Short mmCIF file of C-alpha atoms and ligand atoms in Angstrom, two decimals:
data_model
loop_
_atom_site.label_atom_id
_atom_site.label_comp_id
_atom_site.label_asym_id
_atom_site.label_seq_id
_atom_site.Cartn_x
_atom_site.Cartn_y
_atom_site.Cartn_z
CA MET A 1 12.20 -25.73 -2.96
CA ILE A 2 15.06 -24.76 -0.28
CA ALA A 3 16.26 -21.27 0.43
CA LEU A 4 20.11 -21.13 0.62
CA GLY A 5 22.05 -18.24 1.73
CA SER A 6 25.75 -17.55 3.12
CA ASP A 7 28.19 -14.88 3.90
CA HIS A 8 31.88 -15.08 2.86
CA GLY A 9 32.86 -17.33 5.55
CA GLY A 10 29.97 -19.93 4.52
CA TYR A 11 30.33 -19.63 0.88
CA GLU A 12 32.73 -22.51 0.12
CA LEU A 13 30.43 -24.85 2.25
CA LYS A 14 27.29 -23.59 0.46
CA GLN A 15 28.83 -24.86 -2.82
CA GLU A 16 29.38 -28.09 -1.31
CA ILE A 17 25.79 -28.13 0.03
CA LYS A 18 24.52 -27.21 -3.67
CA LYS A 19 26.33 -30.26 -5.03
CA TYR A 20 24.48 -32.68 -2.58
CA LEU A 21 21.26 -30.82 -3.28
CA ASP A 22 21.96 -30.97 -7.28
CA GLU A 23 22.73 -34.80 -6.83
CA THR A 24 19.62 -35.46 -4.74
CA GLY A 25 17.49 -33.66 -7.09
CA ILE A 26 16.33 -31.16 -4.26
CA GLN A 27 15.46 -27.79 -5.94
CA TYR A 28 16.93 -24.68 -4.20
CA LYS A 29 17.32 -20.92 -4.68
CA ASP A 30 20.51 -19.36 -3.67
CA PHE A 31 20.02 -15.71 -2.43
CA GLY A 32 23.85 -15.10 -2.33
CA CYS A 33 26.56 -14.15 -1.39
CA ASN A 34 28.41 -14.95 -4.65
CA SER A 35 31.72 -15.05 -3.54
CA THR A 36 34.58 -15.24 -0.91
CA GLU A 37 34.64 -11.37 -0.74
CA SER A 38 33.73 -10.07 2.69
CA CYS A 39 30.13 -9.10 3.11
CA ASP A 40 27.46 -8.80 5.84
CA TYR A 41 25.45 -11.96 6.77
CA PRO A 42 22.09 -10.31 8.06
CA GLU A 43 21.44 -9.34 4.45
CA TYR A 44 21.48 -12.70 3.45
CA ALA A 45 19.68 -14.16 6.63
CA LYS A 46 16.77 -11.88 5.99
CA ALA A 47 16.54 -12.65 2.35
CA VAL A 48 16.36 -16.55 3.18
CA ALA A 49 14.09 -15.95 6.39
CA GLN A 50 11.45 -13.90 4.40
CA SER A 51 11.33 -16.07 1.76
CA VAL A 52 10.65 -19.21 4.18
CA SER A 53 8.28 -16.78 6.45
CA LYS A 54 6.30 -16.01 3.13
CA GLY A 55 6.01 -19.81 2.57
CA GLU A 56 7.85 -19.30 -0.83
CA CYS A 57 10.34 -21.61 0.28
CA GLU A 58 9.71 -24.50 2.57
CA LYS A 59 13.00 -24.79 4.36
CA GLY A 60 16.25 -22.72 4.53
CA ILE A 61 20.08 -23.48 4.91
CA LEU A 62 21.98 -20.25 5.96
CA ILE A 63 25.55 -20.64 6.45
CA CYS A 64 28.35 -18.45 7.88
CA GLY A 65 31.51 -18.82 9.77
CA THR A 66 30.18 -20.19 12.72
CA GLY A 67 26.25 -20.46 11.98
CA ILE A 68 25.54 -18.04 15.05
CA GLY A 69 25.41 -14.66 13.61
CA ILE A 70 23.24 -15.65 10.76
CA SER A 71 20.99 -17.63 12.72
CA MET A 72 20.47 -14.81 15.30
CA ALA A 73 19.51 -12.51 12.20
CA ALA A 74 17.11 -15.09 11.04
CA ASN A 75 15.34 -15.55 14.19
CA LYS A 76 14.48 -12.03 14.00
CA VAL A 77 11.82 -12.91 11.53
CA LYS A 78 8.47 -13.92 12.33
CA GLY A 79 7.59 -17.58 12.14
CA ILE A 80 11.58 -18.35 11.92
CA ARG A 81 13.11 -21.10 14.04
CA ALA A 82 16.82 -21.26 12.77
CA ALA A 83 18.87 -23.92 14.61
CA VAL A 84 22.50 -23.81 14.43
CA CYS A 85 23.54 -27.63 14.23
CA THR A 86 26.84 -29.07 14.69
CA ASP A 87 25.97 -32.74 14.45
CA CYS A 88 23.18 -34.99 13.28
CA PHE A 89 21.60 -35.49 16.87
CA MET A 90 20.87 -31.79 16.76
CA ALA A 91 19.65 -31.68 13.33
CA GLU A 92 17.35 -34.61 13.95
CA ALA A 93 16.19 -33.23 17.49
CA THR A 94 15.40 -29.52 16.22
CA ARG A 95 13.29 -31.18 13.65
CA LEU A 96 11.33 -33.48 15.88
CA HIS A 97 10.82 -30.95 19.01
CA ASN A 98 11.32 -27.46 17.50
CA ASP A 99 10.05 -27.87 14.00
CA ALA A 100 13.10 -25.61 12.98
CA ASN A 101 12.61 -24.23 9.63
CA ILE A 102 16.01 -22.92 8.90
CA LEU A 103 19.38 -24.80 9.32
CA ALA A 104 22.31 -22.92 10.21
CA LEU A 105 25.86 -24.35 9.65
CA GLY A 106 29.65 -22.73 10.48
CA GLY A 107 31.72 -23.13 7.58
CA ARG A 108 34.45 -22.60 9.80
CA VAL A 109 33.20 -25.33 12.12
CA VAL A 110 32.18 -28.11 10.45
CA GLY A 111 33.79 -30.05 7.32
CA ALA A 112 31.75 -30.82 4.11
CA GLY A 113 31.14 -34.50 4.80
CA LEU A 114 29.65 -33.75 8.40
CA ALA A 115 27.58 -30.80 7.09
CA ILE A 116 26.28 -32.69 4.28
CA LYS A 117 24.90 -35.54 6.76
CA ILE A 118 23.51 -33.07 9.06
CA THR A 119 21.62 -31.41 5.73
CA ASP A 120 20.34 -34.71 5.12
CA THR A 121 19.17 -35.45 8.47
CA PHE A 122 17.41 -31.97 8.78
CA LEU A 123 15.76 -32.43 5.35
CA ASN A 124 14.58 -35.83 6.09
CA THR A 125 13.17 -35.61 9.66
CA GLU A 126 9.55 -34.89 10.08
CA PHE A 127 8.25 -32.57 13.12
CA SER A 128 6.81 -35.07 15.74
CA GLY A 129 3.75 -33.15 16.04
CA ASP A 130 3.68 -33.88 19.71
CA GLU A 131 1.33 -31.68 21.75
CA ARG A 132 3.87 -30.67 24.18
CA HIS A 133 6.21 -29.56 21.51
CA LYS A 134 3.14 -27.57 19.61
CA ARG A 135 2.65 -25.84 22.90
CA ARG A 136 6.21 -24.74 23.32
CA ILE A 137 6.59 -23.69 19.72
CA SER A 138 3.56 -21.62 20.08
CA GLN A 139 5.12 -19.99 23.36
CA ILE A 140 8.08 -19.15 21.36
CA GLU A 141 6.03 -17.03 19.19
CA SER A 142 4.39 -14.96 22.04
CA VAL A 143 7.70 -14.49 23.77
C1 RB5 B 1 32.73 -13.17 9.44
O1 RB5 B 1 33.94 -13.01 9.60
C2 RB5 B 1 31.88 -13.99 10.70
O2 RB5 B 1 31.85 -13.03 11.73
C3 RB5 B 1 30.69 -14.61 10.47
O3 RB5 B 1 30.67 -15.36 9.17
C4 RB5 B 1 30.23 -15.33 11.28
O4 RB5 B 1 30.87 -16.23 11.85
C5 RB5 B 1 29.32 -14.41 12.41
O5 RB5 B 1 28.62 -15.02 13.08
#
């Protein structure tokens, strides 16, 4: 189960991501927002991050205008590693090296076609499991 969330700046891209998830048969839960009306991204970041942190959802996707604010908020939740990605290299690397559990996208930064490729890469790349990456991830937890 994938947790989805956005603010108004990410709402339209979230709808495109939902179409991709529907087509590929991936289940998701949308934590809002539900329109392009102006709203505050930390609320949706918190809902998605908590559901991933508790293990209710395996991974999350958060979208705001840039992907930055919503990832900053999500990263305040213990155990969350949210990564803003603007290309497929970043999406692959953050799964391999950081075991990122939330993908953050900017609805005003990337087009729907690229965002879907980034999402596909993120969801289909496993963590490498390398000791050096495990060590660094555990160091993040103790910062
Ligand atoms: C909303 O205007 C915008 O600030 C928000 O979507 C996001 O880009 C913040 O980081």
